[in-house]
Amino acid sequence: MASRRRKIALGVGIPLVVLLTVLSALGLLYYRQLTRSRAAMTPMETQKVMDGVYVCRAAWYNNFWLFKTDCGLVAFDTGLFPEKTRSEMAKLGFRPEDVKAVFLTHTDQEHAGGVVNFPNAKVYIGKDEVQMIDGTTGRVPWPLSIVYYNELKVPYTTLEDGETVDVCGLKVKTVFCPGHTPGIVVYVVGDKLLTGDTMGLVKGRAVAFNEYLWVNMSNEQLNRSIRDILAKIPGIKYILSMHYGMTDDADRAFEEWRN
Ligand SMILES: [Zn+2]
């Protein structure tokens, strides 16, 4: 009897240990890749970059952007931690309460998690991103999606592809640019393009946003979006990215994507 029990214990125990070892190794590998990709990012320090346009440090690997209007600030993406958001904005003489509208490129946490820091803001997301926060589409494959998922803890208004919203004279145009998530959008404000996690900037050149493991939900679609949508938006001079700083030479950045 005892030896039968021992056989059963070994039959279950050994495969379980092997499975846990493999899962732990995969988890560590993913974490290492993610850390490396973040280390390669080049966010900016909080500062005024031109008249009415400010970049804010959100965390050690990303930024959000602020545009000044006659009736308050407009944010593109958010910080994450309330104290960090407040202290970085204070360097510019601003308060989170001054933000009247937040345009989210997508709902990954370092972009959207800090939306609760802006109590007076109306919040916008692309219509196709709703699937990421209503339980329809997991951010990562099951079963990891049970513990890691996107959410938005405030009411929001959805935007159509090509729609323009006017916030106190600041005209913000939404362009759908799927790949990183199915519903990620970029925003066009005059000659400025706010890119979210669609692309990176390396030595002034546009590259696909880091193509590590599950960071982009479809690398193929992302590359197509950069070539067919992003690089073709007319009249862009400035690219304002969320993880890779900015450039004032969009033509140079997109050169290879337009050939
Ligand atoms: Zn993202």
Tab-separated table of N, CA, C and O in Angstrom, residues 10-54:
chain	number	residue	atom	x	y	z
A	10	LEU	N	5.242	10.044	-6.700
A	10	LEU	CA	6.331	10.300	-7.648
A	10	LEU	C	5.781	10.623	-9.045
A	10	LEU	O	6.256	11.522	-9.733
A	11	GLY	N	4.720	9.875	-9.426
A	11	GLY	CA	4.104	10.079	-10.749
A	11	GLY	C	3.529	11.467	-10.907
A	11	GLY	O	3.521	12.046	-11.989
A	12	VAL	N	3.003	12.033	-9.844
A	12	VAL	CA	2.440	13.387	-9.906
A	12	VAL	C	3.511	14.429	-9.607
A	12	VAL	O	3.618	15.446	-10.277
A	13	GLY	N	4.319	14.116	-8.582
A	13	GLY	CA	5.305	15.099	-8.094
A	13	GLY	C	6.366	15.448	-9.107
A	13	GLY	O	6.649	16.635	-9.332
A	14	ILE	N	6.918	14.436	-9.769
A	14	ILE	CA	8.023	14.723	-10.703
A	14	ILE	C	7.557	15.590	-11.880
A	14	ILE	O	8.161	16.636	-12.162
A	15	PRO	N	6.434	15.204	-12.570
A	15	PRO	CA	5.983	16.096	-13.664
A	15	PRO	C	5.662	17.509	-13.190
A	15	PRO	O	5.934	18.483	-13.890
A	16	LEU	N	5.112	17.611	-11.951
A	16	LEU	CA	4.771	18.938	-11.422
A	16	LEU	C	6.028	19.793	-11.223
A	16	LEU	O	6.076	20.967	-11.586
A	17	VAL	N	7.073	19.180	-10.668
A	17	VAL	CA	8.332	19.907	-10.454
A	17	VAL	C	8.928	20.329	-11.800
A	17	VAL	O	9.380	21.470	-11.970
A	18	VAL	N	8.878	19.407	-12.780
A	18	VAL	CA	9.419	19.737	-14.113
A	18	VAL	C	8.635	20.911	-14.712
A	18	VAL	O	9.218	21.878	-15.211
A	19	LEU	N	7.296	20.849	-14.607
A	19	LEU	CA	6.448	21.909	-15.167
A	19	LEU	C	6.748	23.258	-14.507
A	19	LEU	O	6.932	24.276	-15.192
A	20	LEU	N	6.835	23.245	-13.168
A	20	LEU	CA	7.115	24.500	-12.448
A	20	LEU	C	8.489	25.050	-12.815
A	20	LEU	O	8.679	26.254	-12.962
A	21	THR	N	9.471	24.160	-12.985
A	21	THR	CA	10.824	24.595	-13.353
A	21	THR	C	10.811	25.258	-14.726
A	21	THR	O	11.391	26.331	-14.926
A	22	VAL	N	10.103	24.606	-15.675
A	22	VAL	CA	10.040	25.165	-17.041
A	22	VAL	C	9.340	26.523	-17.020
A	22	VAL	O	9.817	27.497	-17.616
A	23	LEU	N	8.201	26.620	-16.293
A	23	LEU	CA	7.459	27.890	-16.228
A	23	LEU	C	8.297	28.988	-15.585
A	23	LEU	O	8.321	30.128	-16.046
A	24	SER	N	9.033	28.642	-14.508
A	24	SER	CA	9.891	29.638	-13.847
A	24	SER	C	10.979	30.113	-14.790
A	24	SER	O	11.278	31.307	-14.863
A	25	ALA	N	11.590	29.175	-15.537
A	25	ALA	CA	12.663	29.546	-16.464
A	25	ALA	C	12.128	30.481	-17.548
A	25	ALA	O	12.765	31.497	-17.886
A	26	LEU	N	10.914	30.167	-18.075
A	26	LEU	CA	10.312	31.034	-19.104
A	26	LEU	C	10.013	32.421	-18.545
A	26	LEU	O	10.247	33.440	-19.192
A	27	GLY	N	9.498	32.436	-17.309
A	27	GLY	CA	9.200	33.715	-16.656
A	27	GLY	C	10.449	34.565	-16.482
A	27	GLY	O	10.451	35.756	-16.772
A	28	LEU	N	11.529	33.935	-16.041
A	28	LEU	CA	12.791	34.663	-15.835
A	28	LEU	C	13.338	35.187	-17.161
A	28	LEU	O	13.819	36.319	-17.257
A	29	LEU	N	13.235	34.342	-18.199
A	29	LEU	CA	13.710	34.740	-19.532
A	29	LEU	C	12.940	35.963	-20.030
A	29	LEU	O	13.513	36.928	-20.531
A	30	TYR	N	11.608	35.928	-19.838
A	30	TYR	CA	10.771	37.041	-20.272
A	30	TYR	C	11.127	38.322	-19.507
A	30	TYR	O	11.272	39.392	-20.079
A	31	TYR	N	11.300	38.183	-18.196
A	31	TYR	CA	11.631	39.344	-17.363
A	31	TYR	C	12.970	39.946	-17.799
A	31	TYR	O	13.129	41.161	-17.882
A	32	ARG	N	13.933	39.074	-18.129
A	32	ARG	CA	15.259	39.539	-18.560
A	32	ARG	C	15.146	40.314	-19.885
A	32	ARG	O	15.714	41.386	-20.047
A	33	GLN	N	14.367	39.766	-20.808
A	33	GLN	CA	14.172	40.437	-22.104
A	33	GLN	C	13.506	41.791	-21.915
A	33	GLN	O	13.894	42.790	-22.521
A	34	LEU	N	12.468	41.814	-21.059
A	34	LEU	CA	11.710	43.044	-20.821
A	34	LEU	C	12.617	44.100	-20.191
A	34	LEU	O	12.603	45.269	-20.576
A	35	THR	N	13.433	43.687	-19.237
A	35	THR	CA	14.345	44.618	-18.570
A	35	THR	C	15.349	45.173	-19.567
A	35	THR	O	15.640	46.362	-19.587
A	36	ARG	N	15.866	44.300	-20.436
A	36	ARG	CA	16.811	44.759	-21.460
A	36	ARG	C	16.165	45.755	-22.417
A	36	ARG	O	16.758	46.760	-22.792
A	37	SER	N	14.921	45.455	-22.836
A	37	SER	CA	14.261	46.345	-23.793
A	37	SER	C	13.982	47.697	-23.150
A	37	SER	O	14.113	48.739	-23.776
A	38	ARG	N	13.631	47.698	-21.866
A	38	ARG	CA	13.378	48.965	-21.176
A	38	ARG	C	14.676	49.741	-20.978
A	38	ARG	O	14.692	50.960	-21.060
A	39	ALA	N	15.773	49.019	-20.730
A	39	ALA	CA	17.061	49.687	-20.533
A	39	ALA	C	17.490	50.403	-21.811
A	39	ALA	O	18.232	51.380	-21.766
A	40	ALA	N	17.028	49.914	-22.969
A	40	ALA	CA	17.409	50.526	-24.245
A	40	ALA	C	16.559	51.755	-24.557
A	40	ALA	O	16.779	52.435	-25.557
A	41	MET	N	15.573	52.043	-23.706
A	41	MET	CA	14.695	53.183	-23.967
A	41	MET	C	15.368	54.497	-23.560
A	41	MET	O	16.241	54.503	-22.690
A	42	THR	N	14.931	55.585	-24.195
A	42	THR	CA	15.596	56.880	-23.970
A	42	THR	C	14.582	57.985	-23.669
A	42	THR	O	14.432	58.931	-24.451
A	43	PRO	N	13.863	57.861	-22.541
A	43	PRO	CA	12.889	58.907	-22.205
A	43	PRO	C	13.583	60.211	-21.833
A	43	PRO	O	14.776	60.222	-21.522
A	44	MET	N	12.827	61.314	-21.864
A	44	MET	CA	13.399	62.635	-21.579
A	44	MET	C	13.126	63.045	-20.135
A	44	MET	O	12.182	62.564	-19.509
A	45	GLU	N	13.954	63.962	-19.655
A	45	GLU	CA	13.673	64.573	-18.361
A	45	GLU	C	12.511	65.552	-18.536
A	45	GLU	O	12.281	66.074	-19.639
A	46	THR	N	11.796	65.844	-17.461
A	46	THR	CA	10.684	66.781	-17.498
A	46	THR	C	11.171	68.170	-17.926
A	46	THR	O	12.131	68.691	-17.356
A	47	GLN	N	10.529	68.741	-18.948
A	47	GLN	CA	10.947	70.062	-19.415
A	47	GLN	C	9.943	70.637	-20.425
A	47	GLN	O	9.113	69.911	-20.972
A	48	LYS	N	10.066	71.934	-20.657
A	48	LYS	CA	9.322	72.578	-21.744
A	48	LYS	C	10.113	72.330	-23.018
A	48	LYS	O	11.321	72.581	-23.054
A	49	VAL	N	9.463	71.824	-24.069
A	49	VAL	CA	10.224	71.546	-25.296
A	49	VAL	C	9.993	72.600	-26.374
A	49	VAL	O	10.828	72.787	-27.252
A	50	MET	N	8.851	73.263	-26.321
A	50	MET	CA	8.579	74.388	-27.218
A	50	MET	C	7.364	75.121	-26.657
A	50	MET	O	6.787	74.672	-25.667
A	51	ASP	N	6.979	76.216	-27.293
A	51	ASP	CA	5.856	76.992	-26.767
A	51	ASP	C	4.617	76.126	-26.576
A	51	ASP	O	4.103	75.547	-27.540
A	52	GLY	N	4.146	76.028	-25.355
A	52	GLY	CA	2.900	75.305	-25.086
A	52	GLY	C	3.014	73.796	-25.059
A	52	GLY	O	2.009	73.099	-24.911
A	53	VAL	N	4.227	73.265	-25.197
A	53	VAL	CA	4.392	71.797	-25.226
A	53	VAL	C	5.437	71.377	-24.188
A	53	VAL	O	6.552	71.908	-24.162
A	54	TYR	N	5.066	70.402	-23.351
A	54	TYR	CA	5.915	69.985	-22.232
A	54	TYR	C	5.990	68.462	-22.187
A	54	TYR	O	5.003	67.780	-22.451
